Short mmCIF file of C-alpha atoms in Angstrom, two decimals:
data_model
loop_
_atom_site.label_atom_id
_atom_site.label_comp_id
_atom_site.label_asym_id
_atom_site.label_seq_id
_atom_site.Cartn_x
_atom_site.Cartn_y
_atom_site.Cartn_z
CA UNK Q 1 12.28 16.42 31.25
CA UNK Q 2 13.26 17.27 27.86
CA UNK Q 3 16.62 15.51 28.08
CA UNK Q 4 15.05 12.04 27.97
CA UNK Q 5 13.41 13.04 24.50
CA UNK Q 6 15.89 10.96 22.61
CA UNK Q 7 14.90 7.84 24.37
CA UNK Q 8 12.26 5.77 22.74
CA UNK Q 9 10.40 3.17 24.73
CA UNK Q 10 9.64 1.19 21.67
CA UNK Q 11 13.42 0.17 21.34
CA UNK Q 12 12.48 -2.73 23.89
CA UNK Q 13 9.14 -3.85 22.72
CA UNK Q 14 7.77 -6.40 20.35
CA UNK Q 15 4.52 -5.27 18.60
CA UNK Q 16 2.91 -7.55 16.02
CA UNK Q 17 1.12 -4.88 14.23
CA UNK Q 18 -2.44 -5.45 12.87
CA UNK Q 19 -3.03 -4.13 9.27
CA UNK Q 20 -6.30 -2.47 10.68
CA UNK Q 21 -5.96 0.54 12.93
CA UNK Q 22 -7.61 0.31 16.40
CA UNK Q 23 -7.38 3.90 17.40
CA UNK Q 24 -8.65 6.92 15.48
CA UNK Q 25 -9.69 10.53 16.20
CA UNK Q 26 -13.38 10.87 15.93
CA UNK Q 27 -13.36 14.64 14.79
CA UNK Q 28 -10.18 16.38 13.77
CA UNK Q 29 -11.71 19.90 14.04
CA UNK Q 30 -12.40 19.36 17.84
CA UNK Q 31 -8.61 18.86 18.47
CA UNK Q 32 -7.79 21.99 16.53
CA UNK Q 33 -10.58 24.27 17.89
CA UNK Q 34 -11.42 22.96 21.37
CA UNK Q 35 -8.25 21.46 22.91
CA UNK Q 36 -5.39 23.71 23.29
CA UNK Q 37 -3.31 21.29 25.45
CA UNK Q 38 -3.25 18.05 23.47
CA UNK Q 39 -2.45 16.32 26.66
CA UNK Q 40 -2.61 12.95 24.81
CA UNK Q 41 0.66 13.82 23.07
CA UNK Q 42 2.06 14.14 26.57
CA UNK Q 43 0.89 11.40 28.72
CA UNK Q 44 0.58 8.58 26.34
CA UNK Q 45 3.39 6.11 27.59
CA UNK Q 46 4.38 4.95 23.98
CA UNK Q 47 3.89 8.33 22.12
CA UNK Q 48 1.02 7.34 19.80
CA UNK Q 49 -0.19 10.89 19.50
CA UNK Q 50 1.47 13.92 17.98
CA UNK Q 51 0.44 17.39 16.81
CA UNK Q 52 1.48 17.75 13.28
CA UNK Q 53 0.71 20.61 10.87
CA UNK Q 54 -2.49 21.48 12.59
CA UNK Q 55 -3.64 17.98 12.88
CA UNK Q 56 -3.68 15.41 15.60
CA UNK Q 57 -1.66 12.47 14.10
CA UNK Q 58 -2.32 8.86 15.38
CA UNK Q 59 0.41 6.18 15.11
CA UNK Q 60 -1.51 3.31 16.16
CA UNK Q 61 1.52 0.99 15.30
CA UNK Q 62 3.19 2.30 18.62
CA UNK Q 63 0.32 1.52 20.79
CA UNK Q 64 0.91 -0.89 24.00
CA UNK Q 65 -2.80 -1.13 24.72
CA UNK Q 66 -2.91 0.54 28.08
CA UNK Q 67 -6.22 2.08 27.14
CA UNK Q 68 -5.60 5.44 29.01
CA UNK Q 69 -6.38 7.63 25.99
CA UNK Q 70 -9.94 6.84 25.62
CA UNK Q 71 -10.59 7.84 29.21
CA UNK Q 72 -8.52 10.94 29.36
CA UNK Q 73 -9.42 12.65 26.23
CA UNK Q 74 -11.80 15.40 27.94
CA UNK Q 75 -13.69 15.85 24.56
CA UNK Q 76 -14.18 12.01 24.27
CA UNK Q 77 -12.74 12.25 20.79
CA UNK Q 78 -10.44 9.28 20.90
CA UNK Q 79 -11.88 5.98 19.71
CA UNK Q 80 -9.95 3.14 21.04
CA UNK Q 81 -10.46 -0.67 20.83
CA UNK Q 82 -8.36 -3.85 21.23
CA UNK Q 83 -6.38 -4.85 18.23
CA UNK Q 84 -7.80 -8.14 16.77
CA UNK Q 85 -6.88 -11.36 18.74
CA UNK Q 86 -3.18 -12.45 18.37
CA UNK Q 87 -2.15 -8.85 17.29
CA UNK Q 88 -0.49 -5.91 19.02
CA UNK Q 89 1.93 -5.76 21.90
CA UNK Q 90 3.68 -9.13 23.02
CA UNK Q 91 5.29 -8.89 26.32
CA UNK Q 92 8.08 -11.48 26.65
CA UNK Q 93 8.87 -10.93 30.29
CA UNK U 1 -11.75 -29.40 18.81
CA UNK U 2 -13.88 -26.31 19.19
CA UNK U 3 -17.21 -26.99 20.75
CA UNK U 4 -19.61 -24.28 20.23
CA UNK U 5 -21.36 -24.43 23.77
CA UNK U 6 -19.77 -24.58 27.17
CA UNK U 7 -21.21 -24.38 30.59
CA UNK U 8 -19.08 -21.24 31.20
CA UNK U 9 -16.89 -18.95 29.06
CA UNK U 10 -13.93 -17.04 30.76
CA UNK U 11 -12.80 -13.81 29.08
CA UNK U 12 -9.17 -13.24 29.79
CA UNK U 13 -6.54 -15.55 31.06
CA UNK U 14 -4.82 -13.55 33.62
CA UNK U 15 -4.94 -14.37 37.37
CA UNK U 16 -8.58 -13.85 37.82
CA UNK U 17 -9.63 -15.70 34.54
CA UNK U 18 -7.26 -18.67 34.92
CA UNK U 19 -8.34 -19.25 38.61
CA UNK U 20 -11.93 -18.93 37.71
CA UNK U 21 -11.49 -21.47 34.67
CA UNK U 22 -9.53 -23.70 36.86
CA UNK U 23 -12.18 -23.70 39.67
CA UNK U 24 -15.01 -24.29 37.25
CA UNK U 25 -13.14 -27.21 35.50
CA UNK U 26 -12.35 -28.88 38.94
CA UNK U 27 -16.14 -28.86 39.61
CA UNK U 28 -16.63 -30.62 36.35
CA UNK U 29 -18.08 -27.70 34.36
CA UNK U 30 -17.05 -27.39 30.68
CA UNK U 31 -15.02 -24.30 30.35
CA UNK U 32 -13.46 -22.16 27.46
CA UNK U 33 -10.81 -19.73 28.54
CA UNK U 34 -10.38 -17.00 25.82
CA UNK U 35 -7.18 -14.97 25.67
CA UNK U 36 -6.61 -12.07 23.16
CA UNK U 37 -2.86 -12.33 23.63
CA UNK U 38 -0.75 -14.73 21.77
CA UNK U 39 -0.10 -16.49 25.09
CA UNK U 40 -1.39 -15.72 28.61
CA UNK U 41 0.76 -13.10 30.26
CA UNK U 42 1.81 -11.49 26.95
CA UNK U 43 -0.42 -8.23 27.68
CA UNK U 44 -0.04 -8.21 31.31
CA UNK U 45 2.00 -6.09 33.76
CA UNK U 46 2.42 -5.40 37.52
CA UNK U 47 5.27 -4.51 39.89
CA UNK U 48 5.42 -7.19 41.26
CA UNK U 49 4.98 -9.92 43.65
CA UNK U 50 2.37 -12.51 44.20
CA UNK U 51 1.24 -13.47 47.68
CA UNK U 52 2.00 -17.02 48.96
CA UNK U 53 -0.91 -17.38 51.32
CA UNK U 54 -3.68 -16.45 48.64
CA UNK U 55 -1.97 -18.25 45.74
CA UNK U 56 -1.41 -21.40 47.84
CA UNK U 57 -5.17 -21.66 48.50
CA UNK U 58 -5.54 -22.28 44.72
CA UNK U 59 -2.22 -23.78 43.84
CA UNK U 60 -0.87 -25.80 46.88
CA UNK U 61 2.88 -25.61 47.29
CA UNK U 62 3.00 -23.78 43.83
CA UNK U 63 6.63 -22.66 44.61
CA UNK U 64 7.95 -26.11 43.87
CA UNK U 65 6.52 -25.97 40.32
CA UNK U 66 5.84 -22.44 39.30
CA UNK U 67 8.07 -20.00 37.73
CA UNK U 68 8.63 -17.79 40.74
CA UNK U 69 11.59 -15.50 40.68
CA UNK U 70 12.78 -14.77 44.26
CA UNK U 71 11.32 -15.11 47.74
CA UNK U 72 10.96 -11.44 49.13
CA UNK U 73 12.72 -10.99 52.39
CA UNK U 74 13.13 -7.32 52.26
CA UNK U 75 10.49 -4.51 51.88
CA UNK U 76 11.84 -0.89 51.80
CA UNK U 77 10.15 2.51 51.27
CA UNK U 78 12.52 5.22 50.07
CA UNK U 79 11.46 8.84 50.81
CA UNK U 80 13.59 10.61 48.15
CA UNK U 81 15.19 13.87 47.47
CA UNK U 82 17.62 15.20 44.83
CA UNK U 83 20.73 13.57 46.51
CA UNK U 84 19.41 11.85 49.61
CA UNK U 85 17.04 9.12 50.82
CA UNK U 86 15.34 8.49 54.06
CA UNK U 87 15.01 4.67 54.08
CA UNK U 88 12.56 2.68 56.10
CA UNK U 89 12.45 -1.02 55.71
CA UNK U 90 12.12 -4.58 57.18
CA UNK U 91 14.14 -7.57 56.68
CA UNK U 92 12.70 -10.84 57.59
CA UNK U 93 14.91 -13.97 57.01
CA UNK U 94 12.02 -16.20 58.08
CA UNK U 95 10.44 -15.22 54.72
CA UNK U 96 13.28 -16.90 52.80
CA UNK U 97 12.10 -20.40 53.67
CA UNK U 98 8.70 -22.24 53.68
CA UNK U 99 6.11 -21.41 53.95
CA UNK U 100 7.29 -18.03 52.62
CA UNK U 101 5.59 -14.68 52.40
CA UNK U 102 5.71 -13.46 48.79
CA UNK U 103 7.45 -13.99 45.50
CA UNK U 104 8.67 -11.85 42.69
CA UNK U 105 7.44 -13.26 39.43
CA UNK U 106 7.41 -12.17 35.72
CA UNK U 107 3.84 -12.12 34.17
CA UNK U 108 4.67 -13.74 30.85
CA UNK U 109 5.93 -16.72 32.50
CA UNK U 110 3.56 -16.83 35.67
CA UNK U 111 0.34 -16.17 33.91
CA UNK U 112 1.27 -18.75 31.29
CA UNK U 113 1.87 -21.24 33.98
CA UNK U 114 -1.38 -20.55 35.83
CA UNK U 115 -3.31 -20.93 32.50
CA UNK U 116 -1.51 -24.17 31.95
CA UNK U 117 -2.77 -25.37 35.14
CA UNK U 118 -6.16 -24.62 34.27
CA UNK U 119 -5.83 -26.37 30.86
CA UNK U 120 -4.52 -29.62 32.53
CA UNK U 121 -7.45 -29.59 34.65
CA UNK U 122 -9.70 -29.75 31.51
CA UNK U 123 -10.20 -26.13 30.51
CA UNK U 124 -10.32 -25.52 26.75
CA UNK U 125 -7.57 -22.59 26.44
CA UNK U 126 -7.98 -20.63 23.36
CA UNK U 127 -5.34 -17.84 22.61
CA UNK U 128 -5.10 -15.10 20.01
CA UNK U 129 -8.78 -14.59 20.33
CA UNK U 130 -10.65 -11.49 21.20
CA UNK U 131 -14.10 -11.41 22.40
CA UNK U 132 -15.89 -8.26 20.80
CA UNK U 133 -19.21 -8.72 22.48
CA UNK U 134 -21.27 -10.55 24.96
CA UNK U 135 -24.24 -12.17 23.16
CA UNK U 136 -27.69 -11.89 24.98
CA UNK U 137 -31.08 -13.33 24.87
CA UNK U 138 -33.38 -10.99 26.51
CA UNK U 139 -31.31 -9.50 29.31
CA UNK U 140 -29.35 -12.80 29.98
CA UNK U 141 -25.89 -13.51 28.53
CA UNK U 142 -25.98 -16.57 26.46
CA UNK U 143 -22.38 -16.51 24.96
CA UNK U 144 -19.75 -14.31 23.21
CA UNK U 145 -19.03 -13.00 19.88
CA UNK U 146 -15.47 -13.15 18.67
CA UNK U 147 -13.47 -10.81 16.55
CA UNK U 148 -13.88 -13.11 13.40
CA UNK U 149 -17.77 -12.74 13.92
CA UNK U 150 -18.12 -16.43 15.10
CA UNK U 151 -19.93 -17.18 18.27
CA UNK U 152 -19.57 -19.43 21.32
CA UNK U 153 -22.58 -20.11 23.50
CA UNK U 154 -22.45 -20.56 27.36
CA UNK U 155 -24.66 -20.57 30.40
CA UNK U 156 -22.47 -18.18 32.08
CA UNK U 157 -19.67 -15.69 31.18
CA UNK U 158 -16.97 -14.62 33.39
CA UNK U 159 -15.57 -11.15 32.64
CA UNK U 160 -11.79 -11.30 33.66
CA UNK U 161 -10.78 -8.80 31.02
CA UNK U 162 -8.58 -6.63 33.11
CA UNK U 163 -8.65 -2.79 33.68
CA UNK U 164 -9.72 -1.67 30.19
CA UNK U 165 -12.93 -3.72 30.61
CA UNK U 166 -14.73 -2.67 27.52
CA UNK U 167 -17.21 -5.67 27.81
CA UNK U 168 -17.98 -4.73 31.39
CA UNK U 169 -18.77 -1.20 30.13
CA UNK U 170 -20.73 -2.50 27.22
CA UNK U 171 -22.82 -4.62 29.60
CA UNK U 172 -23.58 -1.42 31.43
CA UNK U 173 -22.17 -2.87 34.75
CA UNK U 174 -19.87 0.00 35.18
CA UNK U 175 -19.96 3.77 34.46
CA UNK U 176 -17.18 5.23 32.19
CA UNK U 177 -13.80 5.74 33.87
CA UNK U 178 -12.72 9.32 34.81
CA UNK U 179 -8.93 10.07 34.77
CA UNK U 180 -9.27 10.45 38.60
CA UNK U 181 -10.31 6.73 38.93
CA UNK U 182 -7.09 5.37 37.00
CA UNK U 183 -3.37 5.31 37.68
CA UNK U 184 -0.97 4.90 34.74
CA UNK U 185 2.46 3.21 35.16
CA UNK U 186 5.36 2.52 32.88
CA UNK U 187 7.84 -0.42 33.49
CA UNK U 188 11.17 -1.45 32.50
CA UNK U 189 12.64 -5.13 32.90
CA UNK U 190 16.41 -4.97 32.97
CA UNK U 191 18.75 -7.84 32.50
CA UNK U 192 21.53 -8.09 35.37
CA UNK U 193 23.70 -11.00 36.30
CA UNK U 194 21.92 -12.89 39.46
CA UNK U 195 25.26 -12.44 41.42
CA UNK U 196 25.40 -8.67 40.97
CA UNK U 197 21.74 -8.42 41.88
CA UNK U 198 22.51 -10.25 45.04
CA UNK U 199 25.62 -8.16 45.91
CA UNK U 200 23.93 -4.84 45.27
CA UNK U 201 20.77 -5.72 47.16
CA UNK U 202 22.56 -7.66 49.93
CA UNK U 203 20.63 -10.78 49.23
CA UNK U 204 21.41 -14.65 49.19
CA UNK U 205 20.59 -16.98 46.36
CA UNK U 206 16.90 -16.91 45.58
CA UNK U 207 16.14 -14.11 48.16
CA UNK U 208 14.58 -10.96 46.81
CA UNK U 209 13.99 -7.26 47.77
CA UNK U 210 11.31 -4.51 46.92
CA UNK U 211 12.03 -0.89 47.07
CA UNK U 212 9.07 1.40 46.86
CA UNK U 213 9.88 4.94 46.28
CA UNK U 214 8.13 8.32 46.62
CA UNK U 215 8.97 11.89 46.52
CA UNK U 216 11.69 12.69 43.94
CA UNK U 217 10.63 10.07 41.27
CA UNK U 218 7.30 11.65 40.46
CA UNK U 219 8.52 15.36 40.38
CA UNK U 220 5.60 16.65 42.39
CA UNK U 221 3.05 14.51 40.66
CA UNK U 222 1.03 12.09 42.76
CA UNK U 223 2.58 8.72 42.09
CA UNK U 224 5.35 6.23 43.13
CA UNK U 225 8.22 4.16 41.60
CA UNK U 226 9.63 0.96 42.62
CA UNK U 227 12.12 -1.72 41.90
CA UNK U 228 11.65 -5.58 42.38
CA UNK U 229 14.53 -7.99 42.03
CA UNK U 230 13.87 -11.08 40.00
CA UNK U 231 16.36 -14.00 39.34
CA UNK U 232 18.43 -12.11 36.85
CA UNK U 233 16.27 -9.14 35.84
CA UNK U 234 15.09 -6.08 37.83
CA UNK U 235 11.66 -4.73 37.25
CA UNK U 236 11.29 -1.08 37.70
CA UNK U 237 7.97 0.92 37.49
CA UNK U 238 6.98 4.65 37.79
CA UNK U 239 3.72 6.56 37.35
CA UNK U 240 0.90 8.10 38.92
CA UNK U 241 -2.73 9.21 38.77
CA UNK U 242 -3.89 9.81 35.13
CA UNK U 243 -5.50 13.23 35.95
CA UNK U 244 -2.47 14.49 37.60
CA UNK U 245 -0.05 13.33 34.74
CA UNK U 246 -2.39 15.02 32.37
CA UNK U 247 -2.64 18.30 34.31
CA UNK U 248 1.32 18.33 34.65
CA UNK U 249 2.01 17.30 31.08
CA UNK U 250 3.82 14.20 32.28
CA UNK U 251 4.02 10.75 30.91
CA UNK U 252 4.91 7.55 33.05
CA UNK U 253 7.87 6.75 30.96
CA UNK U 254 9.49 10.15 31.50
CA UNK U 255 8.97 9.56 35.24
CA UNK U 256 10.71 6.20 35.09
CA UNK U 257 13.61 7.68 33.13
CA UNK U 258 13.86 10.43 35.65
CA UNK U 259 13.90 8.07 38.57
CA UNK U 260 16.61 5.83 36.84
CA UNK U 261 18.77 8.85 37.01
CA UNK U 262 18.65 9.29 40.63
CA UNK U 263 22.11 8.95 42.03
CA UNK U 264 21.16 6.38 44.55
CA UNK U 265 19.12 4.48 42.09
CA UNK U 266 21.68 4.62 39.30
CA UNK U 267 24.02 2.59 41.20
CA UNK U 268 21.55 -0.05 41.67
CA UNK U 269 20.81 -0.49 38.08
CA UNK U 270 24.31 0.23 36.69
CA UNK U 271 24.96 -1.97 33.64
CA UNK U 272 21.61 -3.56 33.66
CA UNK U 273 20.43 -3.97 30.03
CA UNK U 274 16.63 -2.94 29.34
CA UNK U 275 14.89 -5.87 27.65
CA UNK U 276 11.22 -5.06 28.14
CA UNK U 277 9.23 -1.97 28.11
CA UNK U 278 5.66 -2.04 29.33
CA UNK U 279 2.67 0.42 30.23
CA UNK U 280 -0.36 -0.47 32.01
CA UNK U 281 -3.33 1.25 34.22
CA UNK U 282 -4.68 0.31 37.59
CA UNK U 283 -8.23 0.77 38.49
CA UNK U 284 -7.85 3.05 41.49
CA UNK U 285 -11.30 4.35 42.04
CA UNK U 286 -11.72 2.36 45.20
CA UNK U 287 -15.01 1.15 46.71
CA UNK U 288 -17.23 4.01 45.36
CA UNK U 289 -16.23 3.14 41.67
CA UNK U 290 -16.77 -0.56 42.01
CA UNK U 291 -19.02 -1.93 39.19
CA UNK U 292 -21.76 -4.13 39.68
CA UNK U 293 -20.22 -7.59 40.01
CA UNK U 294 -22.88 -9.68 38.36
CA UNK U 295 -25.98 -9.58 36.16
CA UNK U 296 -28.07 -12.33 34.28
CA UNK U 297 -25.36 -15.03 33.27
CA UNK U 298 -22.32 -12.65 34.04
CA UNK U 299 -19.80 -12.29 36.73
CA UNK U 300 -17.11 -9.70 36.80
CA UNK U 301 -13.77 -10.52 38.46
CA UNK U 302 -10.35 -9.22 38.93
CA UNK U 303 -9.08 -5.77 37.73
CA UNK U 304 -12.43 -5.47 35.49
CA UNK U 305 -14.16 -5.51 38.82
CA UNK U 306 -11.82 -2.84 40.40
CA UNK U 307 -10.58 -5.19 42.76
CA UNK U 308 -7.49 -3.39 43.99
CA UNK U 309 -6.85 -2.63 47.54
CA UNK U 310 -3.76 -0.74 48.43
CA UNK U 311 -0.73 -2.62 46.87
CA UNK U 312 -2.80 -5.78 46.53
CA UNK U 313 -4.24 -6.73 43.11
CA UNK U 314 -3.14 -10.06 41.79
CA UNK U 315 -4.31 -11.88 44.97
CA UNK U 316 -7.75 -10.19 44.95
CA UNK U 317 -7.99 -11.14 41.16
CA UNK U 318 -7.38 -14.66 42.09
CA UNK U 319 -9.76 -14.62 45.11
CA UNK U 320 -12.72 -12.95 43.17
CA UNK U 321 -12.01 -15.36 40.27
CA UNK U 322 -12.36 -18.19 42.64
CA UNK U 323 -15.66 -16.60 44.34
CA UNK U 324 -17.13 -15.92 40.98
CA UNK U 325 -16.54 -19.36 39.85
CA UNK U 326 -18.03 -21.02 42.89
CA UNK U 327 -21.20 -18.80 42.23
CA UNK U 328 -21.42 -20.33 38.99
CA UNK U 329 -21.01 -23.87 40.14
CA UNK U 330 -23.88 -23.25 42.50
CA UNK U 331 -26.05 -21.80 39.66
CA UNK U 332 -25.26 -24.91 37.58
CA UNK U 333 -26.40 -27.19 40.34
CA UNK U 334 -29.55 -25.08 40.46
CA UNK U 335 -30.04 -24.76 36.83
CA UNK U 336 -30.38 -21.05 37.35
CA UNK U 337 -27.87 -18.43 36.13
CA UNK U 338 -29.91 -15.31 36.78
CA UNK U 339 -28.38 -12.51 38.79
CA UNK U 340 -30.28 -13.51 41.89
CA UNK U 341 -28.31 -16.67 42.00
CA UNK U 342 -25.10 -15.24 40.94
CA UNK U 343 -25.43 -12.63 43.75
CA UNK U 344 -23.85 -15.17 45.87
CA UNK U 345 -20.60 -14.09 44.41
CA UNK U 346 -21.24 -10.24 45.13
CA UNK U 347 -22.36 -11.25 48.73
CA UNK U 348 -19.10 -13.22 49.18
CA UNK U 349 -17.00 -10.36 47.97
CA UNK U 350 -18.95 -7.87 50.18
CA UNK U 351 -18.11 -10.00 53.27
CA UNK U 352 -14.46 -10.35 52.48
CA UNK U 353 -11.58 -8.87 54.17
CA UNK U 354 -10.41 -6.95 51.07
CA UNK U 355 -13.73 -5.25 50.51
CA UNK U 356 -13.56 -4.04 54.29
CA UNK U 357 -10.04 -2.72 53.36
CA UNK U 358 -11.29 -0.99 50.32
CA UNK U 359 -14.04 0.65 52.12
CA UNK U 360 -11.93 1.72 55.05
CA UNK U 361 -9.36 3.11 52.34
CA UNK U 362 -12.10 5.12 50.79
CA UNK U 363 -10.56 8.40 51.87
CA UNK U 364 -7.32 7.53 50.00
CA UNK U 365 -8.45 8.82 46.83
CA UNK U 366 -9.93 11.80 48.32
CA UNK U 367 -6.95 12.54 50.36
CA UNK U 368 -4.69 12.57 47.51
CA UNK U 369 -6.77 14.71 45.35
CA UNK U 370 -6.92 17.37 48.10
CA UNK U 371 -3.27 16.99 48.95
CA UNK U 372 -1.36 16.31 45.59
CA UNK U 373 1.82 17.53 47.26
CA UNK U 374 1.56 15.25 50.31
CA UNK U 375 4.26 12.78 49.22
CA UNK U 376 6.64 15.38 47.97
CA UNK U 377 6.37 17.53 51.16
CA UNK U 378 6.64 14.40 53.51
CA UNK U 379 9.71 13.31 51.40
CA UNK U 380 11.21 16.89 51.58
CA UNK U 381 10.78 17.18 55.35
CA UNK U 382 12.16 13.86 56.02
CA UNK U 383 15.22 14.42 54.03
CA UNK U 384 15.77 17.84 55.50
CA UNK U 385 15.58 16.15 58.85
CA UNK U 386 18.15 13.63 57.77
CA UNK U 387 20.65 16.12 56.84
CA UNK U 388 19.88 18.20 60.11
CA UNK U 389 20.22 15.30 62.20
CA UNK U 390 23.34 13.59 60.78
CA UNK U 391 25.24 16.72 60.03
CA UNK U 392 28.26 16.99 62.48
CA UNK U 393 28.48 20.63 63.22
CA UNK U 394 30.06 22.71 65.76
CA UNK U 395 27.07 23.41 67.94
CA UNK U 396 25.55 21.99 71.20
CA UNK U 397 23.13 19.20 71.28
CA UNK U 398 20.61 21.59 72.38
CA UNK U 399 21.24 24.00 69.50
CA UNK U 400 20.94 21.08 66.99
CA UNK U 401 17.61 20.09 68.48
CA UNK U 402 16.43 23.73 67.98
CA UNK U 403 17.71 23.47 64.26
CA UNK U 404 15.82 20.25 63.62
CA UNK U 405 12.68 21.64 65.19
CA UNK U 406 13.04 24.69 62.93
CA UNK U 407 13.50 22.37 59.95
CA UNK U 408 10.19 20.67 60.63
CA UNK U 409 8.31 23.78 61.04
CA UNK U 410 9.93 25.68 58.19
CA UNK U 411 8.16 23.37 55.66
CA UNK U 412 4.37 23.50 57.08
CA UNK U 413 2.67 23.59 60.17
CA UNK U 414 3.84 20.66 62.53
CA UNK U 415 0.18 19.32 62.76
CA UNK U 416 0.21 19.04 58.82
CA UNK U 417 3.53 17.16 58.82
CA UNK U 418 2.51 14.70 61.30
CA UNK U 419 -0.85 14.32 59.42
CA UNK U 420 1.07 13.69 56.21
CA UNK U 421 3.45 11.31 57.92
CA UNK U 422 0.61 9.25 59.20
CA UNK U 423 -1.30 9.19 56.00
CA UNK U 424 1.72 8.73 53.90
CA UNK U 425 2.35 5.44 55.76
CA UNK U 426 -1.25 4.51 55.72
CA UNK U 427 -1.85 5.20 51.94
CA UNK U 428 1.51 4.04 50.79
CA UNK U 429 0.09 2.04 48.20
CA UNK U 430 0.81 2.18 44.58
CA UNK U 431 1.76 -0.93 43.32
#
């Protein structure tokens, strides 16, 4: 699957980013100590999450609001809510 | 313009919400339809197709006016392997003319159109507005709190908020989802000249095709892919069960990219330019995972209510939107919006054909959890058979028959193959 790594789904997406984040990690130490897989960095369809320098980094500006992360984090460690009205992803098709 | 009290407030202007709002307004209730996106459809995704028979019940002869893309005349299922496909399909040209069967549509256009029909019927449509909370007096919902902190009052609140359904959860009408109850799909919409689409898919003008794909696309994960032909775009999706994606370290967009590379898919989409990427979940918990459909002053409709049966979703959204609204109309007449009156909605859903289907399909979820390799094995067996049957070798017919028998038996016991084939057909339902 690695051969698709250069592809970025956000190339074909309009997101009107809110200045207020709508996703955050509740407790960073949980990601470091209790979660060896960091599966959120894999299944997220717009690659919001990445493991960088011993921390789980969250780039909420990439979010397409599928909502999967809050239900798939086995430690319930991802807080996710909708961006404010009118902000976030705008599908044109 | 803004009133601060309505007979009913509908949260979410997708198919369920717009139909609920329209039905309420037609019965002379004052209605606000609140949409968090910049316009209705701007947050939505499906394969997909809308079904004529259901849609027509709400929007008579809609195809003359609504932004439909193509009338679907061909449905195909592709069982795929690395370099082969076993193809089962149906062409029905009767579906190319009135009253039609189903249409491909693009949600950003079609949802906007549905909401516009509601607006024309007197619904107060407010876009770019997020409902943060439902407001209660005692246990009864009496309105909503918006994200700017302001409030709107209503006798009844319709939750048509889609799969993420945070308000339904907050109202304690459903349990927290588990990754076993959700599928996650990625989609690309690709621009391609309409003449080229018609040539490649063997269609006449305004006719459409759907190809559902299993086996190869999901690389051993439980999931599906598919292509839908629109006027001058193709919609393509891939994905699977969330728990399975997590376990295998896969993402739906990678499955989509993988499917696009298949040699027999590649030639269908050659030269098509990706103009839109999307990702969305589907509530696939089935009958057992359904939330409570109503409480005092609240009805839950559409995806928020888990109303997915097989490939059907948008039409069930429309139907539950209509049923929910009808219960509120009755409640208004009685002047009683308690759960007891609104239970008329839940009762109607319980008696519906789709709930019977959902109950009957209850083993689906279980089947796939127990047999995560079912689609893959089925696809592999069929393709091995294809090569065995169609290879022109230097053997007698009898020897060839023996070879085919051996092919079937080499994969797994015959009984399991037959069982998978039957179930693969029965449960072929992702979109």
